[in-house]
Amino acid sequence: MATEIPYKIYLSEEEMPKYWYNVKAHMKTQHPPFIHPATQKPCTKEDLRAVFCDECIDQELNRTDEQIEIPEGIRSFYKMFRPSPLVRAYCLERLLDTPAQIYYKFEGNNTSGSHKLNSAAAQAYYAKKQGLTSITTETGAGQWGTALSMAAAYYGLHLDVYMVKVSAEQKPYRREVIRTYGANVIPSPSDTTEAGRKILAEHPGTGGSLGCAISEAVEKAASTPACRYVLGSVLDHVLLHQSVIGCESKIALEKYGVQPDIIIGCAGGGSNFGGLIAPFMGERLEGKNDIEFVAVEPASCPSLTRGKFVYDFCDSARTTPLAKMYTLGCGFMPSPNHAGGLRYHGMSPVVSQLYHDGYLRAVSVEQTAVFEAAVQFARCEGILPAPESAHAIRAAVDEALKCRREGKKKVILFGLTGTGYFDLAAYKQFNDGAMADYIPTDDDLRKGFETIPKCAVNEGLL
Amino acid sequence: MATEIPYKIYLSEEEMPKYWYNVKAHMKTQHPPFIHPATQKPCTKEDLRAVFCDECIDQELNRTDEQIEIPEGIRSFYKMFRPSPLVRAYCLERLLDTPAQIYYKFEGNNTSGSHKLNSAAAQAYYAKKQGLTSITTETGAGQWGTALSMAAAYYGLHLDVYMVKVSAEQKPYRREVIRTYGANVIPSPSDTTEAGRKILAEHPGTGGSLGCAISEAVEKAASTPACRYVLGSVLDHVLLHQSVIGCESKIALEKYGVQPDIIIGCAGGGSNFGGLIAPFMGERLEGKNDIEFVAVEPASCPSLTRGKFVYDFCDSARTTPLAKMYTLGCGFMPSPNHAGGLRYHGMSPVVSQLYHDGYLRAVSVEQTAVFEAAVQFARCEGILPAPESAHAIRAAVDEALKCRREGKKKVILFGLTGTGYFDLAAYKQFNDGAMADYIPTDDDLRKGFETIPKCAVNEGLL
């Protein structure tokens, strides 16, 4: 029946998911709890309440309910930019001359340009519902800041975005989109917080860092009435919101009687990958399918393929709770790599646990090979992909070529998380033949591992 | 039944149009023929063949067939980026508290960011079918160049894009998208053509102009074997290709039993507007509906509302055939206005004739009012519009507010031609409160009118 599958499958509004999928309900081994760095005890709800919205905390800690309802107030926002298309990559298949079927779920058809809006919508909705008046966050490359500014505008919340100063200067247009949606962009470090003033005093003229921006946003949330902090990846509730990607994909494929053999996603903090695989992984954990799950990370920041599975800070400023995850060390400095969204030292605890338990495999790919796949894809499928998304394209193309060599008709599904319209400096570098690959040496990794906290939980004392 | 209309209506692939709609088949008065500037006689097919593809010329001259089949080779490309969604603007309706229903046809969900790809696809296909190996064009703001580079990559044609030098420098990222799709970008004026070398000798260091870029591209096409020139607007065959916008809109609205009362589009060269209204206008000309058609132009470049209906050159370099159209004079210098796609001195002959015969009305709007509507729209509908498209938003919002004042439940359809991701310098100016309005004085217009050729056809001698 393959020939009758349309180029693009859009669900009708009635078919769109009404529930997120909580994969933790099927995990035999749960990831260990967050640890408070001061007390070395598991974080309580109360610990988290000063920073995060109540409903997000409930979702963060929910390990029992497979289905969690998407409130009507979020579903009507989702209808504005969803359903996203599930695309049959006929042109790419022809180009590769592969017997494989290739599908991709494209999340870039909204102004934020990525899947980030799925969780931004949910978190802004819950903040509004709780009676808060403002939210804060940090942004590096700017996709998350853009997504949250759109959600804040929709629900009528004030938003302060701490944007890494060097990004705000290098990507003035990203900053401008955020401003257009009515949010306040503060280049970080700034003099609006204690954390920012401290950094400025110690390092005058610094371009800032994501770690510093996180510290500023968290401080702002904790010190402002009716304000909370909002995070765009890593955490369980963010993966939950992103499961809408996987749920839509599953419904769309089932409509045409197609079962994927391999599901591929790029993984930075893990929210896209975790969301894409969620409902398929749930069935896998129940023994109902035998799908191969592949997380793709840049060779320059290989947290799954070369990291350690230990407790670490989620931020480089060492202010957050400790999470058990694959990490390169919170002080690991990734070499320059244009996929800003994949330059994270750690990995979602859920994805980390599933990887540790052998339910998924990870591959790392090099930057120039990623851009080769990106350009090949753009020219035949018509979409200019984000560098992050192109990591998944690279791996999908490699799998399809393997199918050709082995004469196998596998069904490949990959996540195309977003568009590269704000990443053209990277494309220019590639087009000019001036792009280099960066792979950390063992010594680079050793230096990163030394920044993993020597806490009781890591020493096996708890 | 209005409440059952989804936020977005996507046609299935079976429902997608298989025919373009040629509105000329229903026009009682046809626009007069192109005139050869040297002979002052109507252009023959042979005159046009050195520059344009044969099939496009046939379409240009076809005044009898209402339905012209979209070849399978174009429809499969259309499937890659179409259908485009017809969106019910529920959020905008709520915000405006209007009894009107507002729909928009969104053409921006492709990497070119606009409707331009509809005709780029067709023209590249016909070039390939004719056995040509390369095509040339000019681009100013860059949307057309991007669209054509995507189509050239898809069909395997070499493409030379003459990009106005100042645009290539101010919009390096637009240029980079075009390069990524494999096309050759030549900042114009260049030393690759006689026309370019002449301009460079006369005006060393000039930033170029669209007129000059057109001259270079036309010269290149005429002097290169198996190469033709491709134009992105104005001409009848471009409007024909763009009728896919109107045809899809009509099918989608009919599916839900909705009949528009007003159809609004921005008009630069007129291809988007002409394409959007085509099938509705055809019925109107047959007396089957009473729809109001509104063309929106910038107050800074008001060809319909303040121009003259005479023969004029299509380009400012005075190299093309003469067309009877509303024009400000081929030498009219539009004041700076960020909607680059609407800065054209003339107007499609088809749209001009329909306007002259009273079948549509035109309004002009000022830039700051346009950006106010753009930002309002972005915040509630989630799409950051192109400045060009925002002209239609402004007019649609004004109509919806009029419905509120008058208590009328009109159905408004407007064309949202594209996204503003490459127009953020303009948004920055607006966000900074630094945007100004420009309205040409009567003296400015007089100077433009003086550049209209004093040829036999305009003197009433032919």
Short mmCIF file of C-alpha atoms in Angstrom, two decimals, chain B residues 103-314:
data_model
loop_
_atom_site.label_atom_id
_atom_site.label_comp_id
_atom_site.label_asym_id
_atom_site.label_seq_id
_atom_site.Cartn_x
_atom_site.Cartn_y
_atom_site.Cartn_z
CA TYR B 103 -9.93 33.55 6.69
CA TYR B 104 -6.45 33.71 5.29
CA LYS B 105 -4.62 31.60 2.77
CA PHE B 106 -1.07 31.20 4.07
CA GLU B 107 1.60 30.73 1.40
CA GLY B 108 4.66 31.12 3.65
CA ASN B 109 5.21 27.50 4.77
CA ASN B 110 8.09 26.78 2.45
CA THR B 111 11.75 27.74 2.50
CA SER B 112 11.31 30.53 -0.08
CA GLY B 113 8.92 31.97 2.51
CA SER B 114 6.33 33.06 -0.04
CA HIS B 115 3.92 32.24 -2.86
CA LYS B 116 6.68 32.85 -5.40
CA LEU B 117 7.49 29.15 -5.51
CA ASN B 118 4.18 28.41 -7.31
CA SER B 119 5.36 30.07 -10.50
CA ALA B 120 9.06 29.25 -10.04
CA ALA B 121 8.10 25.56 -10.06
CA ALA B 122 6.10 25.92 -13.26
CA GLN B 123 8.63 28.01 -15.14
CA ALA B 124 11.57 25.77 -14.21
CA TYR B 125 9.56 22.70 -15.24
CA TYR B 126 8.76 24.14 -18.67
CA ALA B 127 12.39 25.17 -19.17
CA LYS B 128 13.52 21.63 -18.42
CA LYS B 129 10.81 20.15 -20.65
CA GLN B 130 11.96 22.36 -23.52
CA GLY B 131 15.44 20.87 -23.16
CA LEU B 132 17.06 24.00 -21.79
CA THR B 133 19.98 23.63 -19.42
CA SER B 134 19.94 26.95 -17.61
CA ILE B 135 17.73 29.87 -16.62
CA THR B 136 18.44 33.38 -15.39
CA THR B 137 16.56 35.90 -13.33
CA GLU B 138 17.01 38.97 -11.19
CA THR B 139 16.09 39.38 -7.54
CA GLY B 140 15.82 42.36 -5.25
CA ALA B 141 14.57 41.46 -1.78
CA GLY B 142 15.44 37.85 -2.54
CA GLN B 143 12.18 35.89 -2.21
CA TRP B 144 11.90 35.30 -5.93
CA GLY B 145 15.56 34.33 -6.23
CA THR B 146 15.16 31.85 -3.38
CA ALA B 147 12.04 30.33 -4.88
CA LEU B 148 13.65 29.93 -8.27
CA SER B 149 16.81 28.41 -6.77
CA MET B 150 14.64 25.76 -5.08
CA ALA B 151 12.84 24.99 -8.35
CA ALA B 152 16.11 24.90 -10.33
CA ALA B 153 17.58 22.46 -7.79
CA TYR B 154 14.49 20.25 -8.01
CA TYR B 155 14.47 20.04 -11.81
CA GLY B 156 18.27 20.03 -12.22
CA LEU B 157 18.80 23.34 -14.03
CA HIS B 158 21.71 25.75 -13.74
CA LEU B 159 20.55 29.13 -12.44
CA ASP B 160 22.23 32.54 -12.52
CA VAL B 161 20.59 35.05 -10.19
CA TYR B 162 21.46 38.70 -10.74
CA MET B 163 20.92 40.14 -7.28
CA VAL B 164 20.82 43.91 -6.81
CA LYS B 165 24.27 44.56 -5.29
CA VAL B 166 23.00 46.56 -2.35
CA SER B 167 20.48 43.79 -1.49
CA ALA B 168 23.17 41.11 -1.75
CA GLU B 169 25.23 43.11 0.74
CA GLN B 170 22.35 44.05 3.07
CA LYS B 171 20.76 40.59 2.97
CA PRO B 172 23.74 38.22 2.96
CA TYR B 173 21.57 35.46 4.43
CA ARG B 174 19.03 35.58 1.61
CA ARG B 175 21.97 35.27 -0.74
CA GLU B 176 23.22 32.31 1.28
CA VAL B 177 19.91 30.44 0.99
CA ILE B 178 20.08 30.83 -2.79
CA ARG B 179 23.68 29.57 -2.81
CA THR B 180 22.71 26.63 -0.59
CA TYR B 181 20.24 25.55 -3.27
CA GLY B 182 23.12 25.49 -5.71
CA ALA B 183 22.44 28.65 -7.73
CA ASN B 184 25.05 31.17 -8.80
CA VAL B 185 24.48 34.61 -7.25
CA ILE B 186 25.96 37.53 -9.18
CA PRO B 187 25.78 40.94 -7.52
CA SER B 188 24.49 43.40 -10.13
CA PRO B 189 25.82 45.46 -11.85
CA SER B 190 28.49 42.95 -12.79
CA ASP B 191 31.16 42.65 -15.44
CA THR B 192 29.51 39.51 -16.86
CA THR B 193 27.25 41.42 -19.25
CA GLU B 194 27.44 44.36 -21.62
CA ALA B 195 24.65 46.11 -19.70
CA GLY B 196 26.46 45.63 -16.40
CA ARG B 197 29.80 46.83 -17.72
CA LYS B 198 28.15 49.94 -19.16
CA ILE B 199 26.54 50.85 -15.86
CA LEU B 200 29.78 50.17 -13.97
CA ALA B 201 31.69 52.45 -16.34
CA GLU B 202 29.14 55.23 -15.98
CA HIS B 203 28.50 54.84 -12.24
CA PRO B 204 31.51 53.25 -10.53
CA GLY B 205 30.62 51.99 -7.08
CA THR B 206 26.84 51.96 -7.68
CA GLY B 207 24.70 49.66 -5.51
CA GLY B 208 22.66 48.64 -8.53
CA SER B 209 18.93 48.59 -9.19
CA LEU B 210 16.25 46.11 -10.14
CA GLY B 211 16.11 47.66 -13.60
CA CYS B 212 19.80 47.03 -14.14
CA ALA B 213 19.59 43.47 -12.80
CA ILE B 214 16.72 42.72 -15.20
CA SER B 215 18.77 44.03 -18.12
CA GLU B 216 21.70 41.81 -17.15
CA ALA B 217 19.55 38.71 -16.74
CA VAL B 218 17.72 39.26 -20.04
CA GLU B 219 21.03 39.81 -21.85
CA LYS B 220 22.51 36.69 -20.32
CA ALA B 221 19.48 34.62 -21.40
CA ALA B 222 19.48 36.00 -24.93
CA SER B 223 23.23 35.43 -25.37
CA THR B 224 23.52 31.96 -23.78
CA PRO B 225 22.58 28.77 -25.67
CA ALA B 226 19.74 26.73 -24.11
CA CYS B 227 19.04 29.45 -21.56
CA ARG B 228 15.91 31.53 -20.94
CA TYR B 229 14.87 34.37 -18.69
CA VAL B 230 12.29 33.85 -15.96
CA LEU B 231 10.17 36.57 -14.33
CA GLY B 232 8.43 36.38 -10.95
CA SER B 233 5.40 38.62 -11.37
CA VAL B 234 3.42 40.99 -13.62
CA LEU B 235 3.02 38.69 -16.66
CA ASP B 236 -0.17 36.79 -17.43
CA HIS B 237 1.43 33.34 -17.23
CA VAL B 238 2.78 34.12 -13.75
CA LEU B 239 -0.73 35.08 -12.63
CA LEU B 240 -1.97 31.84 -14.17
CA HIS B 241 0.46 29.77 -12.09
CA GLN B 242 -0.49 31.74 -8.98
CA SER B 243 -4.16 30.89 -9.55
CA VAL B 244 -3.41 27.69 -7.63
CA ILE B 245 -3.78 29.89 -4.52
CA GLY B 246 -7.30 30.92 -5.46
CA CYS B 247 -8.29 27.46 -6.68
CA GLU B 248 -7.23 25.79 -3.43
CA SER B 249 -8.97 28.52 -1.41
CA LYS B 250 -12.19 28.08 -3.35
CA ILE B 251 -12.24 24.30 -2.95
CA ALA B 252 -11.49 24.59 0.77
CA LEU B 253 -14.22 27.19 1.39
CA GLU B 254 -16.78 25.27 -0.64
CA LYS B 255 -16.04 22.17 1.42
CA TYR B 256 -17.45 24.05 4.40
CA GLY B 257 -20.20 25.88 2.52
CA VAL B 258 -18.57 29.27 3.01
CA GLN B 259 -18.81 32.04 0.40
CA PRO B 260 -16.52 35.06 0.82
CA ASP B 261 -17.97 38.58 0.69
CA ILE B 262 -14.60 40.33 0.38
CA ILE B 263 -11.26 39.08 -0.95
CA ILE B 264 -8.18 41.12 -0.09
CA GLY B 265 -4.62 40.83 -1.35
CA CYS B 266 -1.50 42.93 -1.41
CA ALA B 267 -0.45 44.00 -4.88
CA GLY B 268 3.07 44.79 -6.06
CA GLY B 269 3.41 43.34 -9.53
CA GLY B 270 0.02 41.73 -8.98
CA SER B 271 0.76 38.01 -9.23
CA ASN B 272 -0.34 37.08 -5.73
CA PHE B 273 -3.47 39.22 -5.92
CA GLY B 274 -4.32 38.06 -9.43
CA GLY B 275 -3.79 34.43 -8.47
CA LEU B 276 -5.83 34.65 -5.29
CA ILE B 277 -8.85 36.22 -6.93
CA ALA B 278 -8.73 34.34 -10.27
CA PRO B 279 -11.48 31.70 -9.92
CA PHE B 280 -13.70 33.96 -7.81
CA MET B 281 -13.30 36.80 -10.32
CA GLY B 282 -14.11 34.44 -13.18
CA GLU B 283 -17.48 33.72 -11.56
CA ARG B 284 -17.98 37.37 -10.81
CA LEU B 285 -17.45 38.25 -14.47
CA GLU B 286 -20.12 35.68 -15.32
CA GLY B 287 -22.51 37.29 -12.83
CA LYS B 288 -22.42 34.30 -10.49
CA ASN B 289 -21.29 36.16 -7.36
CA ASP B 290 -21.02 39.66 -6.00
CA ILE B 291 -17.70 39.49 -4.20
CA GLU B 292 -15.81 42.68 -3.46
CA PHE B 293 -12.16 42.48 -4.51
CA VAL B 294 -9.64 44.75 -2.80
CA ALA B 295 -6.02 45.28 -3.92
CA VAL B 296 -3.83 46.80 -1.23
CA GLU B 297 -0.76 48.82 -2.13
CA PRO B 298 1.69 50.90 -0.11
CA ALA B 299 0.98 54.63 0.02
CA SER B 300 4.63 55.06 -0.96
CA CYS B 301 4.17 53.29 -4.31
CA PRO B 302 0.50 53.77 -5.28
CA SER B 303 0.35 52.53 -8.89
CA LEU B 304 -3.38 51.71 -8.90
CA THR B 305 -4.68 54.51 -6.68
CA ARG B 306 -2.59 57.32 -8.14
CA GLY B 307 -1.05 55.96 -11.34
CA LYS B 308 -1.99 56.30 -15.02
CA PHE B 309 -3.43 53.59 -17.28
CA VAL B 310 -1.02 53.84 -20.21
CA TYR B 311 1.66 51.88 -22.07
CA ASP B 312 4.96 51.74 -20.18
CA PHE B 313 8.10 49.69 -19.93
CA CYS B 314 7.95 46.82 -17.44
#
